Structure formats: C-alpha cells, structure tokens
CSV table of C-alpha atoms in Angstrom, one decimal:
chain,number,residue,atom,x,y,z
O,1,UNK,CA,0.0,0.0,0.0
O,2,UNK,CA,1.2,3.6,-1.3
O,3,UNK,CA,0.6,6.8,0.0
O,4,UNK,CA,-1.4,8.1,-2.5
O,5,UNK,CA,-4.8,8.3,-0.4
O,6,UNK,CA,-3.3,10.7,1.7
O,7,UNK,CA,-3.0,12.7,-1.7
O,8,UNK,CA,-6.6,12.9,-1.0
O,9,UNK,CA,-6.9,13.5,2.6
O,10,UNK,CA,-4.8,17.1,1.9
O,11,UNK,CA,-6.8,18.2,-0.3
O,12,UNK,CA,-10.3,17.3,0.9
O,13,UNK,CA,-12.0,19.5,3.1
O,14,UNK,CA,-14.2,16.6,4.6
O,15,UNK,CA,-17.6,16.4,5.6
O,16,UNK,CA,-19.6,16.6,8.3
O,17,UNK,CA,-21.2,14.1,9.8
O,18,UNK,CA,-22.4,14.4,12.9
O,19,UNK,CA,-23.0,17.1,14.9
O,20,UNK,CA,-21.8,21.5,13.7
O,21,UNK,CA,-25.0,22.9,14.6
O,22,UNK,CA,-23.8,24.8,17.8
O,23,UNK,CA,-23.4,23.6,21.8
O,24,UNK,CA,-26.7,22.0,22.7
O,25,UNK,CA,-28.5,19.2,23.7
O,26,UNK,CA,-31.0,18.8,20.6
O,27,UNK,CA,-30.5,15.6,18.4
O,28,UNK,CA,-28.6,17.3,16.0
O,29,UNK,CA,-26.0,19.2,18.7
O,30,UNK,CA,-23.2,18.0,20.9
O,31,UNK,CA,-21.9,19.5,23.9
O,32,UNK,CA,-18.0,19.1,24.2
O,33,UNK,CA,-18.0,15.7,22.2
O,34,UNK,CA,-14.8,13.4,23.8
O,35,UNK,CA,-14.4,10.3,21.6
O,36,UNK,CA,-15.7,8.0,18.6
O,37,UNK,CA,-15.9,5.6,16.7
O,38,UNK,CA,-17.3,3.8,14.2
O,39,UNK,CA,-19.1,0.6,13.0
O,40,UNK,CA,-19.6,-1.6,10.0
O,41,UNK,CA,-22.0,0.9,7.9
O,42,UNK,CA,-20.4,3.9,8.6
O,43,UNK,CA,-22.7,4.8,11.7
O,44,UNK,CA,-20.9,7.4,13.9
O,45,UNK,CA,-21.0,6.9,18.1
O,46,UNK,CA,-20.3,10.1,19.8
O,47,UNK,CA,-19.7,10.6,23.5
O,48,UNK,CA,-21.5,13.5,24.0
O,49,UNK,CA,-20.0,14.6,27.5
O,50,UNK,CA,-21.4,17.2,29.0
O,51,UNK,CA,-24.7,15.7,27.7
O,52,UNK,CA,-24.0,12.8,29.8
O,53,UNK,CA,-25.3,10.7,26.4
O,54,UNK,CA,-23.6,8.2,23.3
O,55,UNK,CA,-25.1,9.7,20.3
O,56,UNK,CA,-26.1,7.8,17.0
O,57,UNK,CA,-25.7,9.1,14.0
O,58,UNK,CA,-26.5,6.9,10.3
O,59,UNK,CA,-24.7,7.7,7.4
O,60,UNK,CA,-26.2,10.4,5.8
O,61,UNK,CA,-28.7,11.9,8.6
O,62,UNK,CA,-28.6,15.5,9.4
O,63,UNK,CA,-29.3,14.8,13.3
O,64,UNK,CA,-29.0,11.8,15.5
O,65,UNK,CA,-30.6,9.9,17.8
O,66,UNK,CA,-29.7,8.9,21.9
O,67,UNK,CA,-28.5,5.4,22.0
O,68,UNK,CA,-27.6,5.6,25.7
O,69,UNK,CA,-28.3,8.2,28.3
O,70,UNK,CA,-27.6,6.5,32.1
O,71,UNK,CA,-24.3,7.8,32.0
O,72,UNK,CA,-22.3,10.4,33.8
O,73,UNK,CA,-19.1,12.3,31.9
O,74,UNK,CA,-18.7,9.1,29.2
O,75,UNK,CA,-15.5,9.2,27.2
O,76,UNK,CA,-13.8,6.3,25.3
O,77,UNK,CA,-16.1,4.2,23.1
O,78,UNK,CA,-14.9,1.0,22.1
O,79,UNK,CA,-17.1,-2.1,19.2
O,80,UNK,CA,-17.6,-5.2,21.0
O,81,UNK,CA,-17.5,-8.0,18.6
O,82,UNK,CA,-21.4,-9.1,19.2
O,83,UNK,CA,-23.9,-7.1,17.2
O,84,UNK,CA,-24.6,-3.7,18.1
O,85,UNK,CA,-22.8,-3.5,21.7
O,86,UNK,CA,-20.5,-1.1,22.6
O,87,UNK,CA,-18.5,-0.8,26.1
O,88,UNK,CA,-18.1,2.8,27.3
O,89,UNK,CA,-16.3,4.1,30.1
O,90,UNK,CA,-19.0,6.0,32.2
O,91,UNK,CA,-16.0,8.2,34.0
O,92,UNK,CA,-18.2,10.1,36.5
O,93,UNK,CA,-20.1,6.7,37.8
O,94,UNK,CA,-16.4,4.8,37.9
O,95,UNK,CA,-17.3,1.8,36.1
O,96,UNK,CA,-17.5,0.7,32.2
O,97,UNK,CA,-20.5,-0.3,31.1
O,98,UNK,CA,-22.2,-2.3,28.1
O,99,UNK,CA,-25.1,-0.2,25.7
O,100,UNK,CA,-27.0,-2.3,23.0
O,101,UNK,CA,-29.3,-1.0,21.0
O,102,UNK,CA,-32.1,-2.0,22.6
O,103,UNK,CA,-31.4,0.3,25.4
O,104,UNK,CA,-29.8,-2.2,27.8
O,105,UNK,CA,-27.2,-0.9,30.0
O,106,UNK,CA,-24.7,-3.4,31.7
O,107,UNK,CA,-22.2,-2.7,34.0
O,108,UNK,CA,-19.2,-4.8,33.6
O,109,UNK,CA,-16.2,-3.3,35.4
O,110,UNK,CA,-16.7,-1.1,38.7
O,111,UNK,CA,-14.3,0.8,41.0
O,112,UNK,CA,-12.3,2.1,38.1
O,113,UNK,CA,-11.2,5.7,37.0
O,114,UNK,CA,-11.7,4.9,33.4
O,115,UNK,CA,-10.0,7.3,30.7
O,116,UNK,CA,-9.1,5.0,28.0
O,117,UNK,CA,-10.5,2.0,27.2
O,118,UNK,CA,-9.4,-0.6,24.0
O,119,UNK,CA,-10.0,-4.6,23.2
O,120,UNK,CA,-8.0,-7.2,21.5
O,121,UNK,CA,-9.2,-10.1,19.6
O,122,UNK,CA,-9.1,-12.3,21.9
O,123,UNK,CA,-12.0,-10.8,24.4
O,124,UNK,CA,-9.9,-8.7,26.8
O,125,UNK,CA,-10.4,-5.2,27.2
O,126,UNK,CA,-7.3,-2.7,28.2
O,127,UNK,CA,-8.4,0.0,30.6
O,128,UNK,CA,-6.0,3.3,31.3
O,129,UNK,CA,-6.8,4.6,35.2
O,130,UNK,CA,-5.7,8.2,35.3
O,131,UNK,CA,-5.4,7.9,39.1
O,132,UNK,CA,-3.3,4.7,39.5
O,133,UNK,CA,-1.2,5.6,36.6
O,134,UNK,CA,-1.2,2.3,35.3
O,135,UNK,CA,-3.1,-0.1,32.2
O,136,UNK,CA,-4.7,-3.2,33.1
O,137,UNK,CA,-6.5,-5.8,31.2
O,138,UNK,CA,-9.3,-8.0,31.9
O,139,UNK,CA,-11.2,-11.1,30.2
O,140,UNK,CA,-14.6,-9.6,29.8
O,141,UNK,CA,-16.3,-10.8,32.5
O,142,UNK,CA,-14.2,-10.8,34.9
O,143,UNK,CA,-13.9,-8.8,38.3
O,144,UNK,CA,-10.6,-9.4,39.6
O,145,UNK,CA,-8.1,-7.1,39.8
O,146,UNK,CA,-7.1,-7.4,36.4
O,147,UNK,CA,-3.6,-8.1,35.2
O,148,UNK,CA,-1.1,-5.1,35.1
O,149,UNK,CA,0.5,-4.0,31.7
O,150,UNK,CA,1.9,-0.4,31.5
O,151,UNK,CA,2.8,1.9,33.8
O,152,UNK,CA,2.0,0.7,37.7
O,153,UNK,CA,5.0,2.4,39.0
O,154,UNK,CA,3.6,5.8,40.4
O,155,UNK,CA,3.8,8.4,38.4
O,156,UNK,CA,6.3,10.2,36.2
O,157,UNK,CA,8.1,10.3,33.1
O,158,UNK,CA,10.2,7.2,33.4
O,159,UNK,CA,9.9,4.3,31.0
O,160,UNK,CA,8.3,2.2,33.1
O,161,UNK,CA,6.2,5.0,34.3
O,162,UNK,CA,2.7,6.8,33.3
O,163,UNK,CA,1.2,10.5,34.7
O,164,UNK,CA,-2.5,10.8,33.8
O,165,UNK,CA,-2.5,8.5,31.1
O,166,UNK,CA,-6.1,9.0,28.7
O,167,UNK,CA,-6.9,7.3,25.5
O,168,UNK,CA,-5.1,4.5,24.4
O,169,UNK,CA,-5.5,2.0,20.5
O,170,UNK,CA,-4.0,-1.5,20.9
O,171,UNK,CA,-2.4,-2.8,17.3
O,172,UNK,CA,-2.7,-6.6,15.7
O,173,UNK,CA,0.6,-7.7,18.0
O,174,UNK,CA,-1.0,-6.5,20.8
O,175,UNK,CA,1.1,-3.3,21.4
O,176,UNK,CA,-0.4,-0.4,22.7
O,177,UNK,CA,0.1,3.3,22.1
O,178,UNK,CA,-0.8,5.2,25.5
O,179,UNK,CA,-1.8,9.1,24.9
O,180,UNK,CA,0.5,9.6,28.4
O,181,UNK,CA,-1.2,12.8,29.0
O,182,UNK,CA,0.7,14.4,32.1
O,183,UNK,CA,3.9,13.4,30.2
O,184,UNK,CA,2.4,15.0,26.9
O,185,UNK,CA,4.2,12.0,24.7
O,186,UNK,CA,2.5,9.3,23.2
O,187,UNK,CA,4.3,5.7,24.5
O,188,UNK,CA,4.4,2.1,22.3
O,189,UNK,CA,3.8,-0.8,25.2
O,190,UNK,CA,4.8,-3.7,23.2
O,191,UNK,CA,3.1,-7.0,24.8
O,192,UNK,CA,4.9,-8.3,27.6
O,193,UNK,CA,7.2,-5.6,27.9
O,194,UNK,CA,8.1,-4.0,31.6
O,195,UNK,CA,8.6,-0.5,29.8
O,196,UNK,CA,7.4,1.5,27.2
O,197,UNK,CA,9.5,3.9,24.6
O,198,UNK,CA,8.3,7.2,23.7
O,199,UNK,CA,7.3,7.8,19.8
O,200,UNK,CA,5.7,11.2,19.9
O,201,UNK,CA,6.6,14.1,22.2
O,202,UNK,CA,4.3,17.2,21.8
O,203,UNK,CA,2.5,19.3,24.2
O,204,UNK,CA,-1.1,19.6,22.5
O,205,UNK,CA,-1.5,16.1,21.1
O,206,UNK,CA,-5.4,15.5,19.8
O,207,UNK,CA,-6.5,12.0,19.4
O,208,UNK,CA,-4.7,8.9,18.3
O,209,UNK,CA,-5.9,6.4,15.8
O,210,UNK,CA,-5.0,2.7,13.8
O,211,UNK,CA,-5.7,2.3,10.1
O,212,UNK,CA,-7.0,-1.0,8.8
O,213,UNK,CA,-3.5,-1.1,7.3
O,214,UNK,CA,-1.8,-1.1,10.9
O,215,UNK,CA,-0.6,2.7,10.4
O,216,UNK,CA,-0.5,4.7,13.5
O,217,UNK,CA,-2.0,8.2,13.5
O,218,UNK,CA,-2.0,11.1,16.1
O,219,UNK,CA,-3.4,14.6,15.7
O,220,UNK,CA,-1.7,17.8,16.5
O,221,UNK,CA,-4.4,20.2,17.8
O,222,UNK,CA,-2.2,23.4,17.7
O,223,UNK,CA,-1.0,23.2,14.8
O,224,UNK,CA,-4.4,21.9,13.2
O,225,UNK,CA,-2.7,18.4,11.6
O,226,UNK,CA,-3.0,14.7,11.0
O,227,UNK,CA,-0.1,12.6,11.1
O,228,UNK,CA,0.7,9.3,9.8
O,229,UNK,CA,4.1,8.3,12.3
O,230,UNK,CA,4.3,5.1,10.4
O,231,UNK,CA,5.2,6.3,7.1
O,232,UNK,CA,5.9,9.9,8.9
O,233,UNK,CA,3.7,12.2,6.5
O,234,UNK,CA,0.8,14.7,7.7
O,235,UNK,CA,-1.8,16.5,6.3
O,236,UNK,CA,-3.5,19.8,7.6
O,237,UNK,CA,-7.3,20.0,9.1
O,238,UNK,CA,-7.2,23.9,9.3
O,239,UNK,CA,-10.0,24.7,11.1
O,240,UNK,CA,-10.7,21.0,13.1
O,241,UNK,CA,-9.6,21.2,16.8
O,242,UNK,CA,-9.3,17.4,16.6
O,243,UNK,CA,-9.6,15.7,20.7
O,244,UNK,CA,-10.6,12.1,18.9
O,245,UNK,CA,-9.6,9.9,15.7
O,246,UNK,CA,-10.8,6.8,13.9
O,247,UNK,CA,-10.8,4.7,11.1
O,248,UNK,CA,-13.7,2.8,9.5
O,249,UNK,CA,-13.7,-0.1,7.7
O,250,UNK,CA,-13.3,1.3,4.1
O,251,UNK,CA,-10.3,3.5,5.3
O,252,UNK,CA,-12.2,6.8,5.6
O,253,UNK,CA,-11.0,8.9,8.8
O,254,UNK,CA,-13.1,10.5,10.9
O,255,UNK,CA,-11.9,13.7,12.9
O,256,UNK,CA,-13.9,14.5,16.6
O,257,UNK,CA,-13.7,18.3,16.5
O,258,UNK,CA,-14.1,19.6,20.0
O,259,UNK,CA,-14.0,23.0,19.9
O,260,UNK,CA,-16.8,23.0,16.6
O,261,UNK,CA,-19.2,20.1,18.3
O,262,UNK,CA,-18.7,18.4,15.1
O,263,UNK,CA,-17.3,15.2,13.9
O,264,UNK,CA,-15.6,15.4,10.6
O,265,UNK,CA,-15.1,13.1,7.8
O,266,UNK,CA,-12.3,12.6,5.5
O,267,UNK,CA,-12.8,10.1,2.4
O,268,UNK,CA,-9.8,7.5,1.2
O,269,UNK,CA,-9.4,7.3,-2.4
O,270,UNK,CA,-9.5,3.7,-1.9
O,271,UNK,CA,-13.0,3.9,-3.0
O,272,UNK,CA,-13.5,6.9,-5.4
C-alpha cells in the first residue's frame, strides 16, 4: 500500500457528519463531544459529554438519535465484537459499562477511573486509570483485579512509568500506544514488555488512531494536523480542533472536533 490516499486526505476539506449545529442538547447538537468511533456501515457513536449521552448518527442523517443516556461524563467508546454492543467508560459513575441497541445498559467493570478503554481479539479489554497511573486488562467478565500491563510504578516520566494517562489503540501484535497525557508524549507498550518507549513528544497532542493497514495516526491540535508516524507524513485540518480519531472499515478517517461540536469526515481514495 502507497501513499497516495493521503494525496486525497490534503486536499479534501471533509464532511460533516455528525453534529456543527452549535453547543446543545438537541439531536442534532453536541456538547464538548470526547471520543468515537465507528461501525460496520459507517454509523458514527459520539460521546456527547457534557450531555452525559452516546449519540447515533446513520450515514447520511442531518441529526442523530440517543443510543444511551444512564451515563455520567462518558469518554472512550470501544465495538464489541457481538452485534450492536458497545463498552463505554462512564468516567463520572467509575465503572465501564455495556449499551445495545435495545437500550440495555450493563455494568461490567466497577471501581475504576476509566480514561481509556481498548479490546483485543481475543476478548480482553485494556483500561488506562488516570489515578493509579497504570493499564490493566481484563477477560470480559471478569472482576478481579485485572492483570497489570503499563505503567503501575507511580507516576512520572520514566519508561516504566505513566502521569495521567487518557486514551489508548492496541495494534494486531498487541502493542499499545498510550496518549500519556501528564507526560504529553504518546508511549508504544509492546506486549509483555516491563517498559514503554516514547514515539511522539508534543504538548497539544489530539487524538490517536490505527488504520486498517496497521498505520499509526495522532493529531496535532495546535498546529491543526494529521499525522501518519508510520510512514511519517501529515496532512493539515485547518480549522478541526481534533480531541478524537478513527478509522472505518473502508479507510475513511473520521476527525472529533471539540471545539466546533462536530465530527468530521475525510474520504480515502480507496474507493473513489
């Protein structure tokens, strides 16, 4: 694979999909939007935070609808692999929690300062506790006290250590790249490892994101940018003040701009 669809991403201007009509709580607003992602057939989830809500929106509507609402403050939003299940991590309430879309809410994890929140393909989801400066993993399921896999060692800004860490993406080996948010670096945590190396140092880094092609991305929000640190190119968003990233299934990236209540939508000439 070339980089040629990034050709596209800089020039595009994207579209919106969900979201842009102002701060509110109507079904077509969002109040400081956190994190998204996205399914199968391009339906976008939105944690609407200050709404204390997940937002739906189908490909193509102009306003969404509420696909969960018992929530307090809910950032990351991760797929399950079961139809139309997501697990969110309801910050506010200290747990993560399961939404369908029949309007079921399940907790599955309590007692936990939840900021980031990723699964593997195996059934075990990796939570990032801002608090205990640590990752841990559990089978899904369980409630023990998990098993330990970055960070753990108090915090600062050694390699074995985390400060505040927020949203993390895992990759197909099982590595994880931490948004280490008191350190302001982004840290790879291959599997197994009892340290992690540093692969991005910046002070306003955005959201962080894995193509279907393994690429790692991370968005600069000062300087208004996408970049791919795999194959180390970039393309601006002017405009976008990107706090989430994600990928669907055909390649297209999706942009969570916080500042605009707006996620944005950038097409891969995969498919044009």
């Amino acid at each position: 694979m070339d980089d040629s669809y990034l050709i596209f991403f800089m020039e595009n201007k994207g579209e919106i999909v969900a979201g842009g009509n102002g701060w509110g709580n109507e079904l077509n607003q969002l109040a400081r939007p956190l994190c998204l992602c996205v399914n199968n057939d391009e339906t976008v989830y939105v944690s609407d935070h200050l709404n204390n809500r997940i937002m739906e929106w189908r490909n193509g509507s102009t306003s969404g609808r509420i696909f969960a609402n018992d929530l307090q403050g809910p950032l990351q939003i991760v797929i399950e692999k079961q139809p139309d299940c997501f697990l969110v991590c309801d910050y506010f309430n200290r747990r993560i929690v399961r939404c369908s879309s029949q309007g079921n809410t399940e907790t599955i994890l309590s007692d936990v300062n939840c900021t980031g929140l990723a699964l593997d393909d195996k059934g075990y989801m990796y939570v990032a506790d801002q608090y205990k400066h640590e990752v841990r993993k559990w089978k899904i399921g369980e409630h023990d006290e998990g098993i330990l896999v970055a960070g753990g060692n108090g915090n600062g800004d050694r390699l074995d250590q985390l400060f505040c860490p927020r949203n993390l993406v895992i990759d197909r080996n099982e590595s994880l790249y931490i948004f280490d948010c008191g350190n302001q670096r982004i840290v790879k945590w291959d599997k197994n490892a009892r340290q992690g190396h540093p692969i991005v140092t910046l002070w306003d880094i955005g959201g962080i994101a894995i193509d279907r092609f393994g690429d790692f991305y991370f968005s600069d929000r000062y300087e208004q940018k996408i970049i791919n640190r795999t194959k180390n190119t970039q393309f601006n968003i002017t405009g976008i003040a990107s706090r989430d990233l994600c990928f669907d299934r055909y390649n297209h990236l999706y942009v969570l701009d916080y500042d605009n209540q707006r996620v944005v939508k950038f097409h891969s000439t995969e498919n044009l």
